[in-house]
Coordinates of C-alpha atoms in Angstrom, one line a residue:
M53 CA -100.0 -227.2 -155.4
K54 CA -100.4 -224.9 -158.4
T55 CA -97.3 -224.3 -160.5
I56 CA -96.3 -222.1 -163.4
R57 CA -93.8 -223.2 -166.0
L58 CA -91.1 -220.6 -166.5
T59 CA -87.4 -220.4 -167.4
M60 CA -85.1 -219.8 -164.5
A61 CA -84.5 -216.2 -165.8
Q62 CA -88.3 -215.5 -166.2
A63 CA -88.9 -216.8 -162.7
L64 CA -86.1 -214.5 -161.3
V65 CA -87.7 -211.4 -162.9
K66 CA -91.2 -212.4 -161.6
F67 CA -89.8 -212.9 -158.1
L68 CA -87.9 -209.6 -158.0
N69 CA -91.1 -207.8 -158.9
N70 CA -92.8 -209.0 -155.8
Q71 CA -90.3 -208.0 -153.1
Y72 CA -91.3 -205.2 -150.6
V73 CA -89.9 -203.8 -147.4
S74 CA -91.7 -202.4 -144.4
F75 CA -90.1 -199.9 -142.1
D76 CA -91.9 -197.9 -139.4
G77 CA -95.2 -199.0 -140.9
K78 CA -94.3 -197.7 -144.4
E79 CA -94.4 -200.3 -147.1
E80 CA -92.6 -199.9 -150.5
R81 CA -91.2 -201.8 -153.4
F82 CA -87.6 -203.1 -152.7
V83 CA -86.2 -203.8 -156.2
E84 CA -86.9 -200.8 -158.4
G85 CA -85.0 -201.8 -161.5
I86 CA -81.9 -203.5 -163.0
F87 CA -78.8 -202.2 -164.6
T88 CA -77.6 -204.3 -167.6
I89 CA -74.7 -204.7 -169.9
F90 CA -75.6 -207.7 -172.0
G91 CA -73.2 -210.3 -173.3
H92 CA -73.2 -213.9 -174.2
G93 CA -73.5 -214.9 -170.6
N94 CA -76.9 -213.2 -170.0
V95 CA -78.4 -211.7 -173.1
V96 CA -80.5 -214.6 -174.3
G97 CA -81.4 -215.8 -170.8
L98 CA -82.1 -213.0 -168.4
G99 CA -82.1 -210.6 -171.3
Q100 CA -85.0 -212.5 -173.0
A101 CA -86.9 -212.5 -169.7
L102 CA -86.5 -208.8 -169.3
E103 CA -87.6 -208.1 -172.9
E104 CA -90.6 -210.3 -172.6
N105 CA -92.0 -209.1 -169.3
P106 CA -89.9 -206.9 -167.0
G107 CA -93.0 -206.2 -164.9
D108 CA -92.4 -203.0 -162.9
L109 CA -88.6 -203.3 -163.1
R110 CA -87.0 -200.3 -165.0
V111 CA -84.1 -201.5 -167.1
Y112 CA -81.1 -199.3 -167.4
Q113 CA -78.3 -199.7 -169.9
G114 CA -74.9 -199.3 -168.2
R115 CA -71.6 -198.4 -169.9
N116 CA -69.1 -200.1 -167.6
E117 CA -70.0 -202.9 -165.2
Q118 CA -68.2 -201.3 -162.3
G119 CA -69.8 -197.9 -163.0
M120 CA -73.3 -199.2 -163.2
T121 CA -72.9 -201.2 -160.0
Q122 CA -71.5 -198.2 -158.2
A123 CA -74.6 -196.3 -159.4
A124 CA -76.7 -199.0 -157.8
V125 CA -74.7 -198.8 -154.6
A126 CA -75.3 -195.0 -154.4
Y127 CA -79.0 -195.5 -155.2
A128 CA -79.4 -197.8 -152.2
K129 CA -77.3 -195.6 -149.9
Q130 CA -79.3 -192.5 -150.8
N131 CA -82.5 -194.5 -150.1
N132 CA -81.1 -195.4 -146.6
R133 CA -80.9 -199.0 -147.7
K134 CA -84.7 -199.3 -148.2
K135 CA -84.6 -199.7 -152.0
I136 CA -82.1 -201.3 -154.4
L137 CA -81.3 -201.7 -158.1
A138 CA -80.0 -205.1 -159.3
C139 CA -77.1 -205.4 -161.8
T140 CA -76.4 -208.1 -164.4
S141 CA -73.4 -208.7 -166.5
S142 CA -72.0 -211.3 -168.9
V143 CA -69.6 -214.0 -167.8
G144 CA -65.8 -213.2 -167.6
P145 CA -64.6 -209.6 -167.9
G146 CA -68.1 -208.2 -167.4
A147 CA -68.5 -210.1 -164.1
A148 CA -65.0 -209.2 -163.0
N149 CA -65.6 -205.5 -163.5
M150 CA -68.4 -205.7 -160.9
I151 CA -66.1 -207.0 -158.1
T152 CA -64.7 -203.6 -157.2
A153 CA -68.2 -202.2 -156.8
A154 CA -69.3 -205.2 -154.8
A155 CA -66.4 -204.5 -152.4
T156 CA -67.6 -200.9 -152.2
A157 CA -71.1 -202.0 -151.2
T158 CA -69.9 -204.6 -148.6
A159 CA -67.3 -202.2 -147.0
N160 CA -70.1 -199.7 -146.5
N161 CA -72.8 -202.2 -145.5
I162 CA -75.0 -201.1 -148.5
P163 CA -77.2 -203.7 -150.2
V164 CA -76.7 -204.4 -153.9
L165 CA -77.8 -207.5 -155.9
L166 CA -75.4 -208.8 -158.5
L167 CA -76.5 -211.3 -161.2
P168 CA -73.5 -212.2 -163.3
G169 CA -73.8 -214.7 -166.0
D170 CA -71.7 -217.8 -165.5
T171 CA -70.2 -220.7 -167.5
F172 CA -72.3 -223.7 -168.5
A173 CA -73.5 -225.9 -165.6
T174 CA -73.4 -228.9 -168.1
R175 CA -69.8 -228.0 -169.0
Q176 CA -70.6 -229.3 -172.5
P177 CA -68.9 -226.5 -174.5
D178 CA -66.0 -226.0 -172.0
P179 CA -64.0 -223.9 -172.3
V180 CA -66.7 -221.4 -173.3
L181 CA -65.7 -217.9 -174.4
Q182 CA -64.2 -215.9 -171.5
Q183 CA -64.0 -218.9 -169.3
I184 CA -61.0 -219.3 -166.9
E185 CA -59.8 -222.9 -166.6
Q186 CA -58.3 -224.0 -163.3
L187 CA -56.5 -227.4 -163.4
H188 CA -57.2 -228.1 -159.8
D189 CA -60.9 -227.3 -159.8
A190 CA -63.2 -227.4 -162.8
S191 CA -66.1 -225.7 -160.9
I192 CA -64.3 -222.4 -160.5
S193 CA -65.2 -219.4 -162.6
T194 CA -64.6 -215.7 -162.5
N195 CA -67.6 -215.4 -160.2
D196 CA -65.9 -217.2 -157.4
A197 CA -63.9 -214.0 -157.0
F198 CA -67.0 -212.4 -155.6
R199 CA -66.9 -214.6 -152.5
A200 CA -64.3 -212.4 -150.9
V201 CA -66.3 -209.2 -151.3
C202 CA -69.9 -210.3 -150.8
K203 CA -72.0 -211.0 -147.7
Y204 CA -73.8 -213.8 -149.5
W205 CA -72.8 -215.9 -152.6
D206 CA -74.6 -218.6 -154.5
R207 CA -74.6 -220.3 -157.9
V208 CA -77.8 -221.5 -159.4
S209 CA -76.8 -224.8 -161.1
R210 CA -80.3 -226.1 -161.5
P211 CA -83.4 -224.0 -162.1
E212 CA -85.2 -225.1 -158.9
Q213 CA -82.2 -223.8 -156.8
L214 CA -83.3 -220.3 -157.7
M215 CA -85.9 -220.5 -154.9
T216 CA -83.5 -221.0 -151.9
A217 CA -80.9 -218.8 -153.5
M218 CA -83.2 -215.8 -153.8
I219 CA -84.9 -216.2 -150.4
N220 CA -81.4 -216.1 -148.8
A221 CA -80.4 -213.2 -151.0
M222 CA -83.4 -211.2 -149.7
R223 CA -82.6 -212.2 -146.2
V224 CA -79.1 -210.6 -146.4
L225 CA -80.1 -207.6 -148.5
T226 CA -82.7 -206.5 -145.9
D227 CA -80.5 -207.4 -142.8
V228 CA -79.5 -204.1 -141.1
D229 CA -76.9 -205.9 -139.1
N230 CA -75.0 -207.6 -141.9
T231 CA -76.0 -206.3 -145.3
G232 CA -73.8 -205.7 -148.3
A233 CA -73.3 -207.1 -151.8
V234 CA -75.1 -210.3 -152.7
C235 CA -73.9 -212.3 -155.7
I236 CA -76.1 -215.0 -157.4
A237 CA -74.2 -216.5 -160.2
L238 CA -76.4 -217.6 -163.1
P239 CA -75.0 -220.3 -165.5
Q240 CA -76.1 -219.3 -168.9
D241 CA -77.6 -222.6 -169.9
V242 CA -79.6 -222.8 -166.7
Q243 CA -81.0 -219.3 -167.3
G244 CA -83.0 -220.7 -170.3
E245 CA -84.1 -224.0 -168.6
A246 CA -87.7 -224.3 -167.7
Y247 CA -89.2 -225.6 -164.4
D248 CA -92.6 -225.9 -162.9
Y249 CA -92.3 -223.3 -160.1
P250 CA -94.8 -223.3 -157.3
E251 CA -97.0 -220.2 -157.4
Y252 CA -96.3 -219.4 -153.8
F253 CA -92.7 -218.6 -154.7
F254 CA -94.1 -215.5 -156.5
K255 CA -96.4 -214.2 -153.7
K256 CA -95.9 -210.7 -152.5
R257 CA -93.2 -210.8 -149.8
I258 CA -92.8 -208.1 -147.3
H259 CA -89.5 -208.0 -145.6
K260 CA -89.8 -206.2 -142.3
I261 CA -86.9 -204.0 -141.3
E262 CA -87.5 -203.8 -137.5
R263 CA -85.8 -201.5 -135.0
K264 CA -83.8 -203.6 -132.7
V265 CA -84.6 -202.7 -129.1
P266 CA -81.8 -202.6 -126.5
T267 CA -81.8 -205.0 -123.6
K268 CA -82.2 -203.8 -120.1
F269 CA -78.8 -205.1 -119.2
D270 CA -77.0 -203.2 -122.0
I271 CA -78.7 -199.9 -121.0
E272 CA -77.9 -200.4 -117.3
E273 CA -74.2 -201.2 -118.0
A274 CA -73.8 -198.2 -120.3
V275 CA -75.4 -195.9 -117.8
E276 CA -73.2 -197.0 -115.0
L277 CA -70.2 -196.1 -117.1
I278 CA -71.5 -192.8 -118.5
V279 CA -72.4 -191.3 -115.1
T280 CA -68.8 -191.6 -114.0
K281 CA -67.6 -189.4 -116.9
K282 CA -67.3 -185.7 -117.2
K283 CA -66.2 -185.0 -120.7
P284 CA -68.1 -187.3 -123.1
M285 CA -68.3 -186.8 -126.9
I286 CA -70.6 -188.3 -129.5
I287 CA -69.6 -189.8 -132.9
C288 CA -72.5 -189.7 -135.3
G289 CA -72.0 -192.5 -137.9
G290 CA -73.9 -193.7 -140.9
G291 CA -76.2 -195.8 -138.8
V292 CA -77.8 -192.6 -137.6
K293 CA -78.8 -191.9 -141.2
Y294 CA -80.1 -195.4 -142.0
S295 CA -82.1 -195.4 -138.7
E296 CA -83.4 -191.9 -139.4
A297 CA -82.3 -191.1 -135.9
G298 CA -81.0 -187.5 -136.4
E299 CA -83.6 -185.9 -134.2
A300 CA -83.1 -188.4 -131.5
L301 CA -79.4 -187.8 -131.5
V302 CA -79.8 -184.0 -131.2
N303 CA -82.3 -184.4 -128.4
F304 CA -79.9 -186.7 -126.5
A305 CA -77.0 -184.3 -127.0
E306 CA -79.0 -181.3 -125.8
K307 CA -80.3 -183.0 -122.7
F308 CA -76.8 -183.9 -121.4
N309 CA -74.8 -181.1 -123.1
I310 CA -72.6 -183.5 -125.1
P311 CA -70.7 -182.3 -128.2
I312 CA -71.4 -184.2 -131.5
T313 CA -68.8 -185.1 -134.1
E314 CA -69.4 -186.7 -137.4
T315 CA -68.0 -189.5 -139.6
Q316 CA -68.2 -189.2 -143.4
A317 CA -71.2 -191.5 -143.5
G318 CA -73.0 -189.6 -140.7
K319 CA -72.6 -186.1 -142.1
S320 CA -75.9 -184.4 -142.9
A321 CA -77.9 -186.7 -140.5
I322 CA -78.1 -183.5 -138.4
K323 CA -77.7 -179.8 -139.1
S324 CA -74.2 -178.5 -139.4
S325 CA -75.4 -175.3 -137.8
H326 CA -76.4 -176.9 -134.5
K327 CA -74.3 -175.4 -131.7
L328 CA -73.3 -178.9 -130.4
N329 CA -72.2 -180.2 -133.8
L330 CA -68.5 -179.7 -134.2
G331 CA -68.3 -181.5 -137.5
G332 CA -65.9 -184.1 -138.9
V333 CA -63.6 -186.0 -136.5
G334 CA -60.4 -187.9 -137.0
V335 CA -57.8 -188.0 -139.8
T336 CA -60.1 -185.9 -142.1
G337 CA -61.6 -184.1 -139.1
N338 CA -61.4 -180.5 -138.2
L339 CA -59.6 -178.7 -135.3
A340 CA -62.7 -178.3 -133.1
A341 CA -63.7 -181.9 -133.1
N342 CA -60.2 -183.2 -132.6
L343 CA -59.5 -180.8 -129.8
I344 CA -62.5 -182.1 -127.9
A345 CA -61.4 -185.7 -128.7
E346 CA -58.0 -185.2 -127.2
K347 CA -59.4 -184.6 -123.7
A348 CA -62.6 -186.7 -123.9
D349 CA -63.0 -189.3 -121.1
L350 CA -65.8 -191.1 -122.9
V351 CA -66.7 -191.7 -126.6
I352 CA -70.3 -192.5 -127.4
G353 CA -70.2 -194.0 -130.9
V354 CA -73.6 -194.2 -132.6
G355 CA -73.8 -196.3 -135.8
T356 CA -70.1 -196.1 -136.5
R357 CA -67.6 -198.7 -137.5
F358 CA -64.7 -196.8 -136.0
T359 CA -62.5 -196.9 -139.1
D360 CA -58.9 -195.8 -138.9
F361 CA -59.8 -192.4 -140.3
T362 CA -62.5 -191.9 -137.6
S363 CA -60.3 -193.1 -134.7
G364 CA -57.0 -191.6 -136.0
S365 CA -55.7 -195.1 -136.2
K366 CA -56.9 -195.6 -132.6
A367 CA -54.6 -192.9 -131.3
L368 CA -56.9 -189.9 -131.5
W369 CA -58.0 -190.0 -127.8
K370 CA -55.1 -188.9 -125.6
N371 CA -56.9 -189.1 -122.2
K372 CA -55.5 -192.3 -120.6
N373 CA -58.9 -192.8 -118.8
V374 CA -61.0 -192.7 -122.0
D375 CA -63.7 -195.4 -122.4
F376 CA -66.2 -196.2 -125.1
V377 CA -69.9 -196.8 -125.3
T378 CA -71.4 -197.9 -128.6
I379 CA -74.9 -198.0 -130.0
N380 CA -75.0 -200.2 -133.0
A381 CA -77.5 -202.7 -134.6
S382 CA -74.5 -205.0 -135.4
R383 CA -72.9 -206.7 -132.4
F384 CA -69.7 -207.0 -134.5
H385 CA -69.4 -203.2 -134.8
A386 CA -70.8 -202.6 -131.3
L387 CA -67.9 -204.5 -129.7
K388 CA -65.2 -202.5 -131.4
M389 CA -62.7 -200.5 -129.2
D390 CA -63.5 -202.9 -126.4
A391 CA -66.7 -200.8 -125.8
T392 CA -69.5 -201.2 -123.4
S393 CA -72.0 -202.0 -126.1
V394 CA -75.7 -201.3 -126.6
V395 CA -76.7 -203.6 -129.4
A396 CA -79.7 -201.8 -130.9
D397 CA -81.1 -199.6 -133.6
A398 CA -79.6 -196.1 -133.2
K399 CA -82.9 -194.4 -132.5
E400 CA -84.2 -196.9 -130.1
G401 CA -80.8 -197.0 -128.3
L402 CA -80.6 -193.3 -128.0
I403 CA -84.1 -193.0 -126.6
A404 CA -83.6 -195.8 -124.1
L405 CA -80.2 -194.5 -122.9
G406 CA -81.5 -191.0 -122.7
K407 CA -84.4 -192.0 -120.4
A408 CA -82.1 -193.9 -118.1
L409 CA -79.6 -191.1 -117.8
E410 CA -82.4 -188.6 -117.1
E411 CA -83.4 -190.7 -114.1
R412 CA -79.8 -190.4 -112.8
N413 CA -79.8 -186.6 -113.4
Y414 CA -76.7 -186.9 -115.5
K415 CA -75.1 -183.8 -117.1
S416 CA -71.6 -183.4 -118.7
D417 CA -69.1 -181.1 -117.1
Y418 CA -68.4 -178.9 -120.1
S419 CA -68.5 -175.1 -119.5
L420 CA -66.9 -173.1 -122.4
E421 CA -64.8 -175.8 -124.0
I422 CA -67.2 -176.6 -126.8
E423 CA -67.6 -172.9 -127.8
E424 CA -63.9 -172.3 -127.5
A425 CA -63.0 -175.2 -129.8
A426 CA -65.6 -174.1 -132.3
S427 CA -64.1 -170.5 -132.2
R428 CA -60.6 -171.8 -132.9
W429 CA -61.8 -173.7 -135.9
Q430 CA -63.7 -170.7 -137.2
Q431 CA -60.5 -168.7 -137.1
E432 CA -58.8 -171.4 -139.1
L433 CA -61.7 -171.5 -141.6
D434 CA -61.3 -167.7 -142.1
R435 CA -57.7 -168.3 -143.0
L436 CA -58.4 -171.1 -145.3
Y437 CA -61.0 -169.2 -147.2
S438 CA -58.8 -166.1 -147.6
I439 CA -56.0 -167.9 -149.4
E440 CA -55.0 -166.6 -152.8
Y441 CA -52.1 -166.8 -155.2
K442 CA -50.2 -163.5 -155.1
D443 CA -46.8 -162.4 -156.5
G444 CA -45.7 -166.0 -157.0
F445 CA -46.4 -167.0 -153.4
V446 CA -48.9 -169.5 -152.0
P447 CA -49.6 -169.4 -148.3
E448 CA -49.1 -172.7 -146.5
V449 CA -52.3 -174.8 -146.5
S450 CA -51.4 -178.5 -146.6
G451 CA -48.1 -178.1 -144.9
H452 CA -46.0 -179.1 -147.9
N453 CA -43.6 -177.3 -150.3
D454 CA -45.5 -174.9 -152.5
S455 CA -43.1 -174.9 -155.4
V456 CA -45.4 -177.3 -157.3
A457 CA -48.3 -175.0 -156.8
K458 CA -46.3 -172.1 -158.2
E459 CA -45.3 -174.2 -161.3
F460 CA -48.9 -175.3 -161.9
N461 CA -50.3 -171.8 -161.5
E462 CA -47.7 -170.3 -163.9
L463 CA -48.7 -172.9 -166.4
Y464 CA -52.3 -171.5 -166.3
E465 CA -51.0 -167.9 -166.3
G466 CA -51.8 -167.3 -162.6
K467 CA -55.4 -168.3 -163.0
A468 CA -55.5 -171.6 -161.0
L469 CA -57.7 -171.3 -157.8
P470 CA -57.0 -172.5 -154.2
Q471 CA -59.1 -175.6 -153.5
T472 CA -60.3 -174.4 -150.1
R473 CA -61.7 -171.2 -151.7
V474 CA -63.4 -173.1 -154.5
L475 CA -65.2 -175.4 -152.0
K476 CA -66.5 -172.4 -150.0
E477 CA -67.8 -170.8 -153.2
I478 CA -69.6 -174.0 -154.2
N479 CA -70.9 -174.6 -150.6
D480 CA -72.3 -171.1 -150.4
F481 CA -74.1 -171.6 -153.7
L482 CA -75.9 -174.8 -152.8
K483 CA -78.6 -174.0 -150.3
K484 CA -81.4 -176.6 -150.6
D485 CA -82.8 -179.4 -152.8
Y486 CA -79.4 -180.7 -153.6
V487 CA -77.1 -183.7 -152.9
V488 CA -73.3 -183.5 -153.1
I489 CA -71.3 -186.7 -153.6
G490 CA -67.6 -187.5 -153.2
A491 CA -65.4 -190.6 -152.6
A492 CA -61.6 -190.3 -153.0
G493 CA -58.6 -188.1 -153.1
S494 CA -58.1 -184.9 -151.2
L495 CA -61.8 -183.8 -151.6
P496 CA -63.3 -186.1 -148.9
G497 CA -60.9 -184.6 -146.3
D498 CA -61.6 -181.1 -147.4
M499 CA -65.3 -181.6 -147.5
Q500 CA -65.6 -183.4 -144.2
R501 CA -63.8 -180.4 -142.6
L502 CA -65.2 -177.5 -144.7
W503 CA -68.6 -178.5 -146.0
E504 CA -71.6 -177.2 -144.0
T505 CA -75.2 -178.1 -144.7
D506 CA -78.6 -178.0 -142.9
E507 CA -80.2 -180.0 -145.7
K508 CA -80.9 -183.6 -144.5
D509 CA -79.1 -186.4 -146.3
S510 CA -77.5 -183.9 -148.7
Y511 CA -74.0 -185.1 -148.1
H512 CA -73.2 -188.4 -149.7
M513 CA -69.6 -189.6 -149.2
E514 CA -68.3 -193.1 -150.0
Y515 CA -65.4 -193.4 -147.7
G516 CA -65.7 -197.0 -146.4
Y517 CA -63.8 -198.2 -149.5
S518 CA -62.8 -194.7 -150.8
C519 CA -63.3 -196.0 -154.3
M520 CA -62.0 -193.7 -157.1
G521 CA -64.6 -193.6 -159.8
Y522 CA -67.6 -193.9 -157.5
E523 CA -68.3 -190.2 -157.8
I524 CA -69.9 -189.8 -161.2
A525 CA -71.5 -193.2 -161.3
G526 CA -72.8 -192.6 -157.8
A527 CA -74.2 -189.2 -158.9
L528 CA -76.4 -191.1 -161.4
G529 CA -77.6 -193.5 -158.8
I530 CA -78.5 -190.5 -156.5
K531 CA -80.3 -188.8 -159.3
I532 CA -82.4 -191.9 -160.0
A533 CA -83.2 -192.0 -156.3
E534 CA -83.8 -188.2 -156.0
P535 CA -85.0 -187.0 -159.4
K536 CA -86.2 -183.6 -158.1
K537 CA -82.9 -182.6 -156.6
E538 CA -79.8 -181.2 -158.2
V539 CA -76.9 -183.7 -157.8
Y540 CA -73.3 -182.5 -157.7
A541 CA -70.4 -184.9 -158.1
M542 CA -67.2 -183.5 -156.5
V543 CA -64.4 -185.3 -158.4
G544 CA -60.7 -184.8 -158.9
D545 CA -59.0 -185.3 -162.3
G546 CA -57.5 -188.6 -161.1
S547 CA -60.9 -190.1 -160.3
F548 CA -62.5 -188.7 -163.5
Q549 CA -59.8 -190.4 -165.6
M550 CA -60.3 -193.7 -163.7
L551 CA -64.1 -194.0 -164.3
H552 CA -66.7 -191.7 -165.7
S553 CA -68.6 -194.0 -168.1
E554 CA -72.0 -193.5 -166.4
F555 CA -71.8 -189.8 -167.3
V556 CA -73.0 -191.1 -170.7
T557 CA -75.8 -193.1 -169.2
S558 CA -77.0 -189.9 -167.4
L559 CA -77.3 -188.2 -170.8
Q560 CA -79.1 -191.3 -172.3
E561 CA -81.6 -191.4 -169.5
G562 CA -82.1 -187.7 -169.2
K563 CA -81.0 -187.9 -165.6
K564 CA -79.1 -184.6 -165.2
I565 CA -76.1 -184.6 -163.0
N566 CA -73.5 -181.9 -162.4
V567 CA -69.8 -182.8 -162.3
L568 CA -67.6 -180.4 -160.5
L569 CA -64.1 -181.4 -161.6
L570 CA -61.2 -180.0 -159.6
D571 CA -58.0 -180.5 -161.7
N572 CA -54.7 -180.4 -159.9
A573 CA -52.9 -182.5 -162.5
G574 CA -52.3 -185.5 -160.3
F575 CA -53.3 -187.8 -157.5
G576 CA -52.8 -184.9 -155.1
C577 CA -53.9 -186.6 -151.9
I578 CA -51.3 -189.4 -152.3
N579 CA -48.7 -186.9 -153.5
N580 CA -49.2 -185.1 -150.2
L581 CA -48.9 -188.4 -148.3
Q582 CA -45.6 -189.4 -149.9
M583 CA -44.0 -186.0 -149.6
G584 CA -45.3 -185.5 -146.0
N585 CA -43.4 -188.7 -145.1
G586 CA -40.1 -187.9 -146.7
M587 CA -40.5 -189.1 -150.2
G588 CA -40.1 -187.0 -153.3
S589 CA -42.9 -186.6 -155.8
F590 CA -42.9 -190.0 -157.5
G591 CA -45.5 -191.3 -159.9
T592 CA -48.4 -189.2 -158.5
E593 CA -48.4 -186.2 -160.8
F594 CA -49.7 -186.2 -164.3
R595 CA -46.5 -185.1 -166.2
Y596 CA -45.0 -186.0 -169.5
R597 CA -42.0 -188.3 -169.4
N598 CA -38.7 -186.4 -169.5
E599 CA -36.9 -188.2 -172.3
A600 CA -33.5 -186.7 -171.1
T601 CA -33.8 -188.3 -167.7
G602 CA -36.3 -191.1 -168.5
L603 CA -38.3 -190.0 -165.5
M604 CA -42.0 -188.8 -165.2
N605 CA -40.9 -185.3 -164.2
G606 CA -41.5 -183.3 -167.4
D607 CA -44.1 -180.6 -167.9
F608 CA -47.6 -181.0 -166.5
M609 CA -50.1 -182.5 -168.9
Q610 CA -52.8 -180.0 -169.9
I611 CA -56.2 -181.7 -170.4
N612 CA -59.4 -179.9 -171.4
Y613 CA -62.1 -181.8 -169.5
A614 CA -64.9 -179.5 -170.5
K615 CA -64.4 -180.5 -174.2
I616 CA -64.6 -184.1 -173.2
A617 CA -68.0 -183.5 -171.7
E618 CA -69.1 -181.5 -174.7
G619 CA -68.0 -184.4 -176.9
Y620 CA -70.5 -186.6 -175.1
G621 CA -73.3 -184.1 -175.6
A622 CA -73.2 -182.5 -172.1
K623 CA -72.7 -178.8 -171.3
G624 CA -69.1 -178.0 -170.5
Y625 CA -67.6 -175.0 -168.6
S626 CA -64.0 -174.1 -168.1
V627 CA -63.6 -171.5 -165.4
K628 CA -60.5 -169.4 -164.6
N629 CA -61.7 -167.3 -161.6
L630 CA -64.3 -167.1 -158.9
E631 CA -66.6 -164.9 -160.9
E632 CA -66.7 -167.4 -163.8
L633 CA -67.2 -170.2 -161.3
R634 CA -70.3 -168.4 -159.9
E635 CA -71.6 -167.8 -163.4
A636 CA -71.1 -171.5 -164.4
L637 CA -72.9 -172.7 -161.3
E638 CA -75.8 -170.5 -162.0
D639 CA -76.0 -171.5 -165.6
A640 CA -75.5 -175.2 -164.9
K641 CA -78.5 -175.2 -162.6
K642 CA -80.7 -173.9 -165.5
Q643 CA -79.6 -176.7 -167.8
E644 CA -81.8 -179.8 -168.4
R645 CA -78.9 -182.0 -169.5
S646 CA -75.8 -183.1 -167.5
T647 CA -73.0 -180.6 -167.0
L648 CA -69.3 -180.5 -166.2
I649 CA -67.5 -177.5 -164.7
E650 CA -63.7 -177.8 -165.0
I651 CA -61.8 -175.9 -162.3
K652 CA -58.1 -175.7 -162.3
V653 CA -57.0 -175.8 -158.7
M654 CA -53.4 -175.3 -157.4
P655 CA -51.8 -178.3 -155.9
K656 CA -51.0 -178.1 -152.2
T657 CA -54.0 -176.0 -151.5
M658 CA -56.1 -178.7 -149.8
T659 CA -56.4 -178.8 -146.0
N660 CA -54.1 -180.7 -143.7
G661 CA -54.7 -183.0 -140.7
Y662 CA -55.6 -181.3 -137.4
N663 CA -54.1 -182.9 -134.3
S664 CA -54.6 -186.4 -135.9
W665 CA -52.4 -189.2 -137.1
W666 CA -52.8 -191.9 -139.7
H667 CA -50.9 -195.1 -139.5
V668 CA -49.2 -195.9 -142.8
G669 CA -46.2 -198.1 -143.5
V670 CA -43.3 -195.6 -143.2
A671 CA -39.9 -196.8 -144.1
E672 CA -37.7 -197.7 -141.1
V673 CA -34.4 -197.1 -143.0
T674 CA -33.4 -195.3 -146.2
D675 CA -30.3 -194.7 -148.3
E676 CA -31.6 -191.4 -149.5
D677 CA -29.8 -188.0 -149.1
S678 CA -29.5 -186.5 -145.6
I679 CA -32.5 -184.1 -145.9
R680 CA -34.9 -186.7 -147.1
K681 CA -33.5 -189.3 -144.7
E682 CA -34.1 -186.9 -141.8
K683 CA -37.8 -186.4 -142.8
I684 CA -38.3 -190.2 -143.2
Q685 CA -36.8 -190.8 -139.8
E686 CA -39.0 -188.1 -138.3
S687 CA -42.1 -189.8 -139.8
Y688 CA -41.0 -193.2 -138.5
N689 CA -40.4 -191.8 -135.0
E690 CA -43.8 -190.2 -135.0
K691 CA -45.4 -193.5 -136.0
E692 CA -43.6 -195.4 -133.2
S693 CA -44.6 -192.7 -130.6
N694 CA -48.3 -192.9 -131.7
L695 CA -48.3 -196.6 -131.7
K696 CA -47.3 -196.6 -128.0
R697 CA -50.6 -194.8 -127.2
A698 CA -52.8 -196.4 -129.9
R699 CA -55.2 -199.1 -128.9
R700 CA -54.6 -202.6 -130.3
Y701 CA -58.1 -203.9 -130.5

């Protein structure tokens, strides 16, 4: 057996360079590069190996460990999980910073490889700098915290352990059923230790991502249920994107006249303009989709996890005879909602189910209901898009008190814009060769309802973990994946403040991204949630502290985000009206460096829920004043009423 003597870190780099995936006969490299922030836990080990011979791995310098890992998550997501970027950090705070992004990856079933440095396997210098010491277990380090948020975890305590660790890592990273974050902790002394690795460890490995074919039994059982139903609906989830099954889904829906609704992850798998596509469903869904859901007697979930936002906390479907059929490559997800499950790749499942239903001459019983629901939603869209601030009055949008909107608008001399109108303007501007990304706050809800696109895979929303700070980092990851497309990060001021470090990396790398920052001076989505359930505005607006009262209810903070961008070397714009917004969008598209467009938007001008309910922990009792007490009691009663109908599984 031939061997090659390498340090563990050198062997790791060599191994990563030889990993490939094959899907539908197309073979391509799996690990395209590695994000790094070097520290004492990885710089002279893995850092030395990357400096000496990175092979074809492109090395990127991150600014914040969470930010660079979120970029890697977005990169893999935009590549439909067929390519990844690895991430390495030092031991201690650097490793801990990656935990949030690891959770983002795992919640969304997106592959990302994490290579944090670790304490010494020999324990000779203990406690090494940044080491956490636990009296009950000397083997614990910061990296053990990754166990809760990763699909696979290992620690390479001897150089030869790298082989089994990495083979298992690749198994999970390329597993469509159960992928997510993988953490391989690398003790810093072991990174530099040499071992005679067998040459076969470094052979070209092709990991086949195969389409899981449904069993005959699963198809027959699903068909027997479907043919008894008259008002079915489809939920298009992220699995449709990853399977590249958009065309198969449309063909299926057309054959049997079944309306399609979308999750955040499934949006842009098919065209928004298709007559059967009613758009977003659930808590952040629109009126058309949710009207159809109310009366549906069958829900066909394709590649969806049935999160609480999709299912309206399992209370969206009001037909007492509603049943569920799922097509999902993961048996775990396929069995949700006590569904009749077809465990299969989305495309293969749809084709097989379609053929079987054709043999039974099945057709839904819809006549004009789909068109009528779409028409009602179009009327509401027209209203939302026509909203404007006039004579000190803001028409109701989100269903909450507009006094805050008035105050904010007066602060900016009547020049703040309604959020719904801003989104339409941006949506109308972006036609092709673009990707828009979002993650948290009120924007995901507004975008799932309002955003329309016929551009495949142009809508990139992280809503499995709804991680604030993903937006700008994710935009960088998308740009690396799609260098020829314009990438637009839709971000609120709250998320921007939380994490925008990789904006600097985009400038360093010459990877132009466009940040569209909607500033409503607060965590507007959560402010709506608390006020809509009887609370006052508490700790969710960005105000100066009122020294007279000691409370955070002073004047709104005024922050110039465009100047922050300019300070980094980007192009900044501060717009005050729709004409300036149009001009900024046009000019930003011409730039070769990253841009940021700051847009002041009136609080309370985001959209509200449509015939949906979200289960949150509403107070059962309160000592507050009578008006607030009445609202809290109303919210609690609504919760109890919905829980009687909501499914418990």
